[in-house]
Short mmCIF file of C-alpha atoms and ligand atoms in Angstrom, two decimals:
data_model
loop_
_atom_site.label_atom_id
_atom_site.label_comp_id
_atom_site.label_asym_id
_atom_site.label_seq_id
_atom_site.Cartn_x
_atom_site.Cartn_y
_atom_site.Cartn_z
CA UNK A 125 32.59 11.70 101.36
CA UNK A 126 35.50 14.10 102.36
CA UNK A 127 36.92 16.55 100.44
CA UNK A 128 40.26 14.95 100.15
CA UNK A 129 38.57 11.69 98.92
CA UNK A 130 36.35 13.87 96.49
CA UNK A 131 39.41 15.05 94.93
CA UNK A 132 41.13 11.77 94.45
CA UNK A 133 38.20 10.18 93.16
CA UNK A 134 37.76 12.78 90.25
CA UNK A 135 41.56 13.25 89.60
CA UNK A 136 41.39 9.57 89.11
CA UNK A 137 42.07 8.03 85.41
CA UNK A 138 39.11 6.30 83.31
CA UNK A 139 40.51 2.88 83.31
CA UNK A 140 39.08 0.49 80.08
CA UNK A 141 37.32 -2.48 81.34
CA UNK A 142 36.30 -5.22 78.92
CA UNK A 143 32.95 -6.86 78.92
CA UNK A 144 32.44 -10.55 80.32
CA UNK A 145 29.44 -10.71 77.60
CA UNK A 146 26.98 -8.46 75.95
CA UNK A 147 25.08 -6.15 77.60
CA UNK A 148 23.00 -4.27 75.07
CA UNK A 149 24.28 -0.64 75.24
CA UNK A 150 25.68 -1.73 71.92
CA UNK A 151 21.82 -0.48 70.66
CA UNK A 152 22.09 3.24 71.84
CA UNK A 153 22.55 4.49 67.94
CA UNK A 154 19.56 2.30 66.93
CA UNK A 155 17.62 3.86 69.94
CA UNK A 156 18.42 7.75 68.56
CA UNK A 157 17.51 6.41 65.45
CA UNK A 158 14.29 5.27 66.67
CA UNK A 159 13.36 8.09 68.23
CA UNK A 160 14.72 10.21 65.61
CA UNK A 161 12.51 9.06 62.82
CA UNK A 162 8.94 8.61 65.68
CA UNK A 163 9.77 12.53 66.40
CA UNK A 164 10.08 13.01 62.98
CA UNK A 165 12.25 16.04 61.60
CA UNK A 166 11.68 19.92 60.27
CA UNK A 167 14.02 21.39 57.92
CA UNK A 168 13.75 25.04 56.92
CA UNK A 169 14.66 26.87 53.73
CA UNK A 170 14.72 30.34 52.85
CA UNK A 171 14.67 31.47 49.15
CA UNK A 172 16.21 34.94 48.41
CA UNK A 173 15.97 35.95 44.99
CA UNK A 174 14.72 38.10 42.61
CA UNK A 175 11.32 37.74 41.25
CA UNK A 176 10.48 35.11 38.30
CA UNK A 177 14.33 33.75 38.67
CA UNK A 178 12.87 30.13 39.52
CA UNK A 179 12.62 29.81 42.82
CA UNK A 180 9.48 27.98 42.90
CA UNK A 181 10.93 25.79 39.85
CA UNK A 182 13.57 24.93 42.12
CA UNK A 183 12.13 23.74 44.97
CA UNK A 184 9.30 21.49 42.95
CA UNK A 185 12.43 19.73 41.12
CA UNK A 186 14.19 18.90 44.51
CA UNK A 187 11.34 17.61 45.92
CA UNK A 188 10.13 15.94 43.20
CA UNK A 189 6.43 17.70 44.36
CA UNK A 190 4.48 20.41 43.13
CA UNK A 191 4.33 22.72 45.90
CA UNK A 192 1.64 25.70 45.93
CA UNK A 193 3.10 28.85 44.39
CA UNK A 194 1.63 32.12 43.54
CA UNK A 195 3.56 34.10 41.03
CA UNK A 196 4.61 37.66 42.92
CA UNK A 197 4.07 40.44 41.14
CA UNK A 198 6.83 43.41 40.28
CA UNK A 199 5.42 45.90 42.31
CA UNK A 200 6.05 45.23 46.21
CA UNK A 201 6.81 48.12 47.95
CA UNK A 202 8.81 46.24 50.43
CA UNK A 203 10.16 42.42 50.55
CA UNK A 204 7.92 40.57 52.49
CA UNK A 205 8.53 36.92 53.76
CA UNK A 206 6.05 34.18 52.67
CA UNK A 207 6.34 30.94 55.13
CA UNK A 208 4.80 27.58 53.76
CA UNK A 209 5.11 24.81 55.66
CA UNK A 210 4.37 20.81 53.92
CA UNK A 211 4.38 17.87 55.65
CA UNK A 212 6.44 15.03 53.59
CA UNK A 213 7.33 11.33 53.86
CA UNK A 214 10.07 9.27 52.40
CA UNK A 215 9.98 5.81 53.68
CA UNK A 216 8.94 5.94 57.27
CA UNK A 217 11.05 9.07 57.69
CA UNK A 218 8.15 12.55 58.08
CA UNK A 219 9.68 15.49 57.17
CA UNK A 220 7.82 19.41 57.90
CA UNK A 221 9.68 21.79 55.34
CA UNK A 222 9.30 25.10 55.89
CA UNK A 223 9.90 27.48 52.24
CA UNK A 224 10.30 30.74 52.37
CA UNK A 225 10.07 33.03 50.05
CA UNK A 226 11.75 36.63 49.91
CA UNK A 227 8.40 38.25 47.83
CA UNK A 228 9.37 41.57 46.08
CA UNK A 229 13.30 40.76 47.06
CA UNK A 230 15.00 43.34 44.02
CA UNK A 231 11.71 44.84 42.48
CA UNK A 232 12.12 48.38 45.20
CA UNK A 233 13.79 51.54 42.93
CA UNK A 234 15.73 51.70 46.25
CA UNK A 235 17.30 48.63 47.45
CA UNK A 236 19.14 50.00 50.73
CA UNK A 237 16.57 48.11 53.25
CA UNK A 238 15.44 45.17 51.42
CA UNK A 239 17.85 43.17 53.15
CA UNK A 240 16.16 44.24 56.53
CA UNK A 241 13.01 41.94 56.84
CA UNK A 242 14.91 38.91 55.65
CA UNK A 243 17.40 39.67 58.82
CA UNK A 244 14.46 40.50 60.73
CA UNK A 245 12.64 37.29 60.32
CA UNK A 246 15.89 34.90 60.86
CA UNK A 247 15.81 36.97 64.53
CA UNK A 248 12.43 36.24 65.19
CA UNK A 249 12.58 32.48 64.48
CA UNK A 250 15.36 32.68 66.93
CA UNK A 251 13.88 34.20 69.22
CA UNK A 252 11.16 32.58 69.47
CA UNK A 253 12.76 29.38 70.25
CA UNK A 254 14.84 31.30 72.81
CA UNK A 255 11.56 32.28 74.63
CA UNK A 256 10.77 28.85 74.94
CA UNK A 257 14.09 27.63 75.57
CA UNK A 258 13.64 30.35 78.64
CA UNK A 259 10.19 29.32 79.39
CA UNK A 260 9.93 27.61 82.55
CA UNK A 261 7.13 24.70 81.29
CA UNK A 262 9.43 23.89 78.11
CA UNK A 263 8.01 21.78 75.80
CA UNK A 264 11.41 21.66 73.01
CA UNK A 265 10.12 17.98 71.98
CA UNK A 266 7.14 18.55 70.10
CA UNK A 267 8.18 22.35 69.43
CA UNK A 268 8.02 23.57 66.25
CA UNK A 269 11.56 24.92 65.31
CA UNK A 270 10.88 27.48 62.46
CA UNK A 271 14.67 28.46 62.43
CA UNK A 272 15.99 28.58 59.05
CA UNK A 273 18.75 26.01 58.46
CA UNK A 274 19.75 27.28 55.24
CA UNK A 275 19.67 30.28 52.82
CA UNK A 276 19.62 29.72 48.92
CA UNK A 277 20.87 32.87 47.48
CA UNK A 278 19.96 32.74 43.50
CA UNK A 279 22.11 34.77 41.54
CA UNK A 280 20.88 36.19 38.42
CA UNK A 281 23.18 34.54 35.25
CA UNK A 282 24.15 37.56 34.32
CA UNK A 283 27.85 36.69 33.40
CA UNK A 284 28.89 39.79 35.33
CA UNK A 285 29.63 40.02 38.54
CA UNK A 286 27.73 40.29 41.51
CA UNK A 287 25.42 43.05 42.08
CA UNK A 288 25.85 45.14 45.17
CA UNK A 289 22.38 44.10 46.38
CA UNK A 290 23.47 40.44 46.80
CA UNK A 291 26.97 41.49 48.38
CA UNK A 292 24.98 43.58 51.05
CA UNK A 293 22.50 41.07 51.45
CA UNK A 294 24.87 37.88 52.30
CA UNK A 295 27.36 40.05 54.39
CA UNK A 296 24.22 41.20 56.25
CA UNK A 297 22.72 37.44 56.50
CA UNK A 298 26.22 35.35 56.90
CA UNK A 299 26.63 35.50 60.58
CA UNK A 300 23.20 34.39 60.91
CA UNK A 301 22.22 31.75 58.11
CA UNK A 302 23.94 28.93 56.27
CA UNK A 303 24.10 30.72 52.77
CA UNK A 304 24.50 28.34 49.68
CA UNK A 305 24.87 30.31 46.83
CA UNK A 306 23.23 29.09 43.73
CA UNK A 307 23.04 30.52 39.87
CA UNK A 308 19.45 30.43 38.36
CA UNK A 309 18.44 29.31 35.34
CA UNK A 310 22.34 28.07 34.57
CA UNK A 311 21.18 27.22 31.01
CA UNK A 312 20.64 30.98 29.72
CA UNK A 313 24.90 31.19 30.04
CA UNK A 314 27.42 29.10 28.06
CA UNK A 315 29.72 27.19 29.64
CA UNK A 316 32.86 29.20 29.26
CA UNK A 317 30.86 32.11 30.61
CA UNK A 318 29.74 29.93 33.54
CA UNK A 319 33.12 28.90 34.53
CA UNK A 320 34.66 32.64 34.38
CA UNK A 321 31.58 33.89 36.67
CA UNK A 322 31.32 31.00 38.85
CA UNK A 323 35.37 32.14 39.32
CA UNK A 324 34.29 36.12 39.53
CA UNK A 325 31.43 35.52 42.04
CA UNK A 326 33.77 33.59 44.86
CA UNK A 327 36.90 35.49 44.20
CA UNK A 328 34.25 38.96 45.21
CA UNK A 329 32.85 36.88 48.62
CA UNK A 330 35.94 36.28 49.30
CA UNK A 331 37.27 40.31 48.74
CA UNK A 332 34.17 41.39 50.75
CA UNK A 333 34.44 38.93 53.62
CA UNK A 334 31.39 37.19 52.73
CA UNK A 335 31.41 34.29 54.68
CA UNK A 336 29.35 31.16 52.69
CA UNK A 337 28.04 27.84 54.49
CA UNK A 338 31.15 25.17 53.94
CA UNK A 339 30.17 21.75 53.14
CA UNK A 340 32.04 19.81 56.27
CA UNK A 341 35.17 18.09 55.82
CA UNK A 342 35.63 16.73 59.44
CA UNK A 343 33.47 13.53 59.32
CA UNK A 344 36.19 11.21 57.22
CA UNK A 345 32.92 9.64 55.51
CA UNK A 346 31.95 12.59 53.55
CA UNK A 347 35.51 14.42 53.58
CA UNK A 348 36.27 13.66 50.47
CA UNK A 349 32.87 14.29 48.39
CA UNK A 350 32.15 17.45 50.56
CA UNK A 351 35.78 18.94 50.02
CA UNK A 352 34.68 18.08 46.28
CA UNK A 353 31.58 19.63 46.37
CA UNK A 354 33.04 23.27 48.27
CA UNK A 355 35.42 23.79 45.06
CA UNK A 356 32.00 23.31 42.88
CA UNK A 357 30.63 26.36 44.62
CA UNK A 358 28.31 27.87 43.86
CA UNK A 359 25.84 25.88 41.96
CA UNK A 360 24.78 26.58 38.68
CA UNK A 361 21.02 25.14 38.48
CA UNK A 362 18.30 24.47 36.41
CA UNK A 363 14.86 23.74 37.30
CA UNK A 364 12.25 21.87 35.72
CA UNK A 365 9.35 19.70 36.20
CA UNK A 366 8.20 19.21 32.82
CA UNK A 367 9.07 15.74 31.65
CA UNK A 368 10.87 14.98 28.20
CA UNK A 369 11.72 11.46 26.31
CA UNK A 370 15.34 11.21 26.12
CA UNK A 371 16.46 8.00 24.63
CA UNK A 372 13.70 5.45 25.62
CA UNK A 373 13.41 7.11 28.96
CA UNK A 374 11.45 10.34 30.62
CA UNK A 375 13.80 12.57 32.42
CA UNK A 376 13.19 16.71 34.02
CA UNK A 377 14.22 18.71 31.09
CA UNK A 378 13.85 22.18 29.78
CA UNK A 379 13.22 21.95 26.04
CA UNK A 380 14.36 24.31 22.96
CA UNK A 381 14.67 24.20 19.36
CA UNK A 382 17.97 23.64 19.51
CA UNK A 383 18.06 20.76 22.42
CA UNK A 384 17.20 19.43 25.72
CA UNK A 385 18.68 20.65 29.02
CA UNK A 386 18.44 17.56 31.25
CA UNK A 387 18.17 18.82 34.69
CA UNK A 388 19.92 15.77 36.46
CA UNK A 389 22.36 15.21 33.62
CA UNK A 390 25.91 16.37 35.56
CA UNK A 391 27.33 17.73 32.07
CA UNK A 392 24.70 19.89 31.65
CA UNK A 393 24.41 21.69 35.17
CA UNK A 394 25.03 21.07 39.42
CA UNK A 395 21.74 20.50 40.42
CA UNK A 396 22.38 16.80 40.96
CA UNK A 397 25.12 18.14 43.17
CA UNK A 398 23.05 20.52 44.88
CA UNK A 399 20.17 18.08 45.65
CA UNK A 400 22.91 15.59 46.87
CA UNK A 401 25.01 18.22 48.69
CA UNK A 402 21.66 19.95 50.49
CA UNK A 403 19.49 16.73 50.95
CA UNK A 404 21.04 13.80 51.05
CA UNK A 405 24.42 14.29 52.83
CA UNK A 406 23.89 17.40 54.35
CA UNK A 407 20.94 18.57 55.92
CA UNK A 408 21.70 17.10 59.29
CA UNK A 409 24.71 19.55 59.64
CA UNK A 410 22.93 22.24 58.29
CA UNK A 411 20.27 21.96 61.25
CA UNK A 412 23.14 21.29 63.44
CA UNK A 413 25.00 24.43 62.01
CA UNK A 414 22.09 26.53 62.31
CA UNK A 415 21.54 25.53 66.41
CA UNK A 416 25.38 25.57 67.38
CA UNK A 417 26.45 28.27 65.46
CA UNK A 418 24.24 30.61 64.17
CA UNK A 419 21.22 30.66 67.41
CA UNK A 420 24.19 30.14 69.62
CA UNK A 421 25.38 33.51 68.48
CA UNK A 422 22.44 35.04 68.33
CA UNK A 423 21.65 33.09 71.97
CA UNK A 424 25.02 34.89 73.38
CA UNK A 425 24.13 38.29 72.13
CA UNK A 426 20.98 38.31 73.00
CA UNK A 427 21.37 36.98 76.82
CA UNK A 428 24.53 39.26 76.78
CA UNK A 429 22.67 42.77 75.64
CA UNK A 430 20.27 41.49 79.09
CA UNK A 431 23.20 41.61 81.12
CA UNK A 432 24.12 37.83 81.76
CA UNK A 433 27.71 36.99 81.97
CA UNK A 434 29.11 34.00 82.55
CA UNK A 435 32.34 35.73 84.17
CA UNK A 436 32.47 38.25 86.60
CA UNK A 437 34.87 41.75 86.33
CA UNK A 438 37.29 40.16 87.95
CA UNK A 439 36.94 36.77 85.79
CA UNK A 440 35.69 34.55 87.98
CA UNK A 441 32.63 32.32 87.25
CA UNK A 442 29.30 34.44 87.80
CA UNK A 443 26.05 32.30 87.81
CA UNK A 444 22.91 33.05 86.52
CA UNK A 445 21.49 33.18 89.88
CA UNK A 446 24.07 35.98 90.95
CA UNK A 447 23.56 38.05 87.64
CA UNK A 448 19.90 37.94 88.15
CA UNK A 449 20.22 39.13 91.51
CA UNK A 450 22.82 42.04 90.77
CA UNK A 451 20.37 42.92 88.19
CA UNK A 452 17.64 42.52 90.56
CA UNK A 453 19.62 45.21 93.03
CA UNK A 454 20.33 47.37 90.01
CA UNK A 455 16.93 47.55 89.40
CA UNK A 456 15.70 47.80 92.34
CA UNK A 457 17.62 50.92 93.13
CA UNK A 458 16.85 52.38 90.06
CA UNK A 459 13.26 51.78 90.77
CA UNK A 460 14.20 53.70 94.14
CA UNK A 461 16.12 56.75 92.24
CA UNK A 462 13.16 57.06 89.84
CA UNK A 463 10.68 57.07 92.91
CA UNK A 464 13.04 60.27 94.74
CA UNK A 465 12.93 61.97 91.21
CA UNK A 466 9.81 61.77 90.81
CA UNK A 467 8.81 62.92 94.45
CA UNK A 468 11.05 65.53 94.25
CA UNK A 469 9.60 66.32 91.09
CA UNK A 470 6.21 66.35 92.43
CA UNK A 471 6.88 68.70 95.47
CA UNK A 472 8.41 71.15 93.35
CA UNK A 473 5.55 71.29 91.49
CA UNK A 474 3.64 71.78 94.93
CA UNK A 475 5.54 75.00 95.77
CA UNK A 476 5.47 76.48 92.31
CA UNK A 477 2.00 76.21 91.84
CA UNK A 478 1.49 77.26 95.56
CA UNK A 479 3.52 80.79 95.14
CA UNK A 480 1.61 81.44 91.79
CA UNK A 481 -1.53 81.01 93.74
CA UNK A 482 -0.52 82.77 96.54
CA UNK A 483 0.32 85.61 93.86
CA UNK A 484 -2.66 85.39 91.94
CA UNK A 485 -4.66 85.82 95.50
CA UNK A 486 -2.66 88.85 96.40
CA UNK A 487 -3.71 90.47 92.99
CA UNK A 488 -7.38 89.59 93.42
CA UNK A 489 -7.01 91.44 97.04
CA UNK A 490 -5.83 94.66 95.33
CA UNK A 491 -8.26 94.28 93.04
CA UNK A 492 -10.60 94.15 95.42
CA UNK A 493 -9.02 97.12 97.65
CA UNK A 494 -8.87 99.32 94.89
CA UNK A 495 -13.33 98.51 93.12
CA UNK A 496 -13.69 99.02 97.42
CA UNK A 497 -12.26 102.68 97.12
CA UNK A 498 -13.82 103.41 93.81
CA UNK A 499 -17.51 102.24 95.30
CA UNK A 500 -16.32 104.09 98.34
CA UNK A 501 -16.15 107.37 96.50
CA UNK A 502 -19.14 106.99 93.83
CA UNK A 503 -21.08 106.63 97.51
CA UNK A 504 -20.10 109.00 99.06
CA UNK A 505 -20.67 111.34 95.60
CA UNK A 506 -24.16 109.70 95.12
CA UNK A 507 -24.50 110.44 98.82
CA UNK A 508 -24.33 114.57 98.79
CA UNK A 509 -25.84 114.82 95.37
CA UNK A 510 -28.98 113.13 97.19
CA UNK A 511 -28.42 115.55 100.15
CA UNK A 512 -28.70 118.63 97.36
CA UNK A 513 -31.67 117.37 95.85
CA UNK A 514 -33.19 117.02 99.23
CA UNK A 515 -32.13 120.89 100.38
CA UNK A 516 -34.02 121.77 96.59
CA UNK A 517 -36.75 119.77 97.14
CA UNK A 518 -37.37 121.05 100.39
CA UNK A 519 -36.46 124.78 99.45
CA UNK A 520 -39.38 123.69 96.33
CA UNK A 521 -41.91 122.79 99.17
CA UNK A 522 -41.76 125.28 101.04
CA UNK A 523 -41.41 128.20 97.90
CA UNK A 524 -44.96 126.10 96.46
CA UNK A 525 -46.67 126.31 99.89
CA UNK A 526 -45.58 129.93 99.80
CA UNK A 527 -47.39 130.36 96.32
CA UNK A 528 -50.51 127.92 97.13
CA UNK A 529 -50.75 130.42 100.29
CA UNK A 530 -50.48 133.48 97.48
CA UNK A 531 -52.96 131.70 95.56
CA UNK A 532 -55.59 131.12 97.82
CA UNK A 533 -55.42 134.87 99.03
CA UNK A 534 -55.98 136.30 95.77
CA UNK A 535 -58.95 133.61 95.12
CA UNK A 536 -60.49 135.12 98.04
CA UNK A 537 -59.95 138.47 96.95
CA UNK A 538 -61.19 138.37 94.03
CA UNK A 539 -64.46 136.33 95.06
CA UNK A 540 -64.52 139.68 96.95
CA UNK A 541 -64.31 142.38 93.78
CA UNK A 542 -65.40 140.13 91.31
CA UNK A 543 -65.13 142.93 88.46
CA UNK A 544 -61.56 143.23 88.69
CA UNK A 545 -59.58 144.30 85.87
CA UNK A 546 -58.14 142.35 82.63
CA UNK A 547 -54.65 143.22 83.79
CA UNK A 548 -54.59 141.90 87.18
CA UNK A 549 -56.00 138.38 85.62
CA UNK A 550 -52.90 138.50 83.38
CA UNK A 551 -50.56 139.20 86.24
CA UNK A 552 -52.22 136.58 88.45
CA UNK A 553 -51.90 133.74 84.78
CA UNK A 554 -48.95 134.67 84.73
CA UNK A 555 -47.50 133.39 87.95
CA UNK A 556 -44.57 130.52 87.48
CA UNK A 557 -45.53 127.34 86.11
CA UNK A 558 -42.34 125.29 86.60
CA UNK A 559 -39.43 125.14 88.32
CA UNK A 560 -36.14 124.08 87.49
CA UNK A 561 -34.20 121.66 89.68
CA UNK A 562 -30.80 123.19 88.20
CA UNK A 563 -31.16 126.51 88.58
CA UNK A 564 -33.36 126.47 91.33
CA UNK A 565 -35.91 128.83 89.76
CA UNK A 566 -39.31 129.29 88.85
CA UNK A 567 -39.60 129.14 84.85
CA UNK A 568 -42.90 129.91 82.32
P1 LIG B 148 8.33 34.35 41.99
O1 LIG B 148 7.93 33.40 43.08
O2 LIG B 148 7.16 34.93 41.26
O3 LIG B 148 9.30 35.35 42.44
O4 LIG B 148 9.08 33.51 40.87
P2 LIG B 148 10.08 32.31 41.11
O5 LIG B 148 11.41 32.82 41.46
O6 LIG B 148 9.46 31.32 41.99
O7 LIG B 148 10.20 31.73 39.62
P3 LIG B 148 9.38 30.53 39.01
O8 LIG B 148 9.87 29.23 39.53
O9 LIG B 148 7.94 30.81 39.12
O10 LIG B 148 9.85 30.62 37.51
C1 LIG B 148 9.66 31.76 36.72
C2 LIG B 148 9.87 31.40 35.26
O11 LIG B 148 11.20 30.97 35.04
C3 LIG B 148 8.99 30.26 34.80
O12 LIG B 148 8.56 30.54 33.49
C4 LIG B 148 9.91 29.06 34.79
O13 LIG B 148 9.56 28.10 33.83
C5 LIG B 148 11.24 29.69 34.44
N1 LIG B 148 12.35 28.94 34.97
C6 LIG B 148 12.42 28.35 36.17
N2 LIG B 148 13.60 27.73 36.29
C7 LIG B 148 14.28 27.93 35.16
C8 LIG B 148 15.56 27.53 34.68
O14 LIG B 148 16.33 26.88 35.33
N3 LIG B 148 15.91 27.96 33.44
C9 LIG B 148 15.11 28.70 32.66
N4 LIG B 148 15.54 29.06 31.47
N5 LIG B 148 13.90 29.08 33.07
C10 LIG B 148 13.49 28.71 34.31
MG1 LIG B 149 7.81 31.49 43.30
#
């Protein structure tokens, strides 16, 4: 096809054509449907809270279930996040629910991080389904999204106000969660001091730019009950799953001495509301929230802080495949720079050590020089000391011959005069009997 034709084909209108009968395209809903409910569905709650506040509670009542808890105990040293996942059924319709709990979540004398590991696992649930978003062999189908769809936030009934803890901890968690705010255990506060805090606790989101999930009012079927619902915000809840006779019939109640709080009675507190609001008309658009919105987000930044742009500097589109291969050049010559460096680097080291050697060697041949004149000198010393002794030694020969000669002449004198007188034997005893290499003399 030419170009010209190309154009005029796609600047052409969509013209409405009627059907001569019926096709059967007419089904495509019922198909989604089909393959909606054979996939089955996950949905994803996180429970942020402080400890004992009825979290558990809560999410038994909803789901009409006893799921395992474990009472958490005051003394975390950090929040930790507990995952549980269930598999449910309603119908033919399987559900895999993911709780999680915030353990420990206000029990730390210093709150400043607790916030952190809540944020830090919503990131990793995203980013694991990034990775296999990115993965080349994607298997999305049968993947199990752990991405939390939506954030109950259970404020203590104080009466009050908020405390900073929960301020910092939505602002921190807004841009990245659904957040429906909820107020535990509704029937410790009477209802005049319900209304004034329920009043208190949006008016400070609002002053602190906390931004909470919106019940949509864009789908005209639900408009009207949703836009409802947003001005009951937040919830005020009770939980229960103890069972009490009311009338002729068992209902969820909390009892006291002084009456029954009936969890699903609408006079008595939201969670009716709340069950309707989270499970029944909205917990597609919280999934579909949580994947357009909040992952998208989180998708952008992410891909963004790696360098991908979908524009280039001078706003023109830039595809993948170029980014990856600037980034590949970029790399690539950084790879290069690093190698120079590091060459550089290395011969450097080369020369220095190669001088210090060369220095240390020219020390060593002093050294050497110098112990060579020393031993020079100590020879040559040794050398005419043994001379001297040889000039004594000889002068001691030839003085002993001298004296042997002396000897043997008066032995043969006096063999001659045998009577010879007591002096001369003294004189002749009395002849040297050492001599002294020093002084070079005879000594008695
Ligand atoms: P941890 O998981 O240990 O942090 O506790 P939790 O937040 O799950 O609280 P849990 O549901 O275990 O409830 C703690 C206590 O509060 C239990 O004794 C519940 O019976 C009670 N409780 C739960 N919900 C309510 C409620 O709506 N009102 C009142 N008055 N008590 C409640
Ligand atoms: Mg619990």
């Amino acid at each position: 096809m030419a170009a010209t034709d190309l154009e005029r084909f796609s600047n052409e209108e969509k013209r409405n054509l009627s059907l001569g009968g019926h096709v059967g395209f007419d089904s495509l809903p019922d198909q989604l449907v089909s393959k909606s409910v054979t996939q089955g569905f996950s949905f994803n709650i996180l429970c942020v809270g402080e400890t004992g506040i009825g979290k558990s509670t809560l999410m038994n009542t909803l789901f009409n279930t006893t799921f395992e808890t474990e009472e958490a105990s005051h003394y975390e040293s950090a929040v930790r996040l507990r995952p549980r996942t269930y598999d449910l059924q309603e119908s033919n319709v399987h559900l895999k629910l993911t709780i999680v709990d915030a353990v420990g979540f206000g029990d730390q004398i210093n709150k400043d991080e607790s916030y952190r590991p809540i944020v830090e696992y919503i990131d990793t649930q995203f980013e694991n389904y990034l990775q296999e978003e990115l993965k080349i062999r994607r298997s999305l189908f049968d993947y199990h999204d752990t991405r939390i769809h939506v954030c109950l936030y259970f404020i203590t009934p104080t009466g009050h106000s908020l405390k900073s803890l929960d301020l910092v901890t939505m602002k921190k968690l807004d841009s990245k969660v659904n957040i429906i705010p909820i107020i535990a255990k509704a029937d410790t506060i009477s209802k005049s001091e319900l209304h004034k805090f329920k009043i208190k606790i949006m008016s400070e989101l609002v002053s602190n730019g906390v931004q909470i999930y919106q019940f949509p009012t864009d789908d005209e079927a639900v408009a009207e009950i949703n836009s409802v619902m947003n001005a009951h915000l937040p919830f005020a809840v009770v939980g229960s799953t103890e069972e009490v006779k009311v009338g002729n019939k068992l209902v969820r109640a909390r009892q006291y001495p002084w009456g029954v709080v009936q969890v699903e009675n609408e006079s008595h507190c939201d969670f009716v509301k709340l069950r309707e609001m989270l499970i029944r008309v909205n917990m597609e658009d919280l999934r579909e929230q949580t994947h357009t919105r909040h992952y998208e987000l989180y998708r952008r930044c992410k891909l963004e802080e790696m360098g991908f742009k979908d524009t280039d500097p001078d706003s023109q589109p830039f595809s993948l495949q170029e980014t990856y291969e600037t980034k590949r050049k970029e790399f690539l010559g950084e790879l290069q720079r690093k190698e120079e460096e590091m060459r550089q680097m290395f011969v450097n080291k080369v020369k220095e050590t190669e001088a210090e050697l060369k220095e240390k060697e020219r020390e060593l041949h002093e050294k050497f020089e110098h112990l060579k004149r020393i031993h020079q000198e100590e020879k040559r010393k040794v050398e005419e000391k043994r001379k001297e002794l040889e000039e004594e030694m000889n002068a001691f020969n030839r003085r002993k011959v001298a004296v042997e000669t002396l000897q043997s002449q008066s032995l043969q004198a006096t063999s001659q005069q045998p009577l010879k007188k007591d002096k001369d034997k003294k004189n002749f005893f009395s002849l040297p009997s050492a001599y002294s290499i020093t002084t070079g003399r005879y000594v008695n």
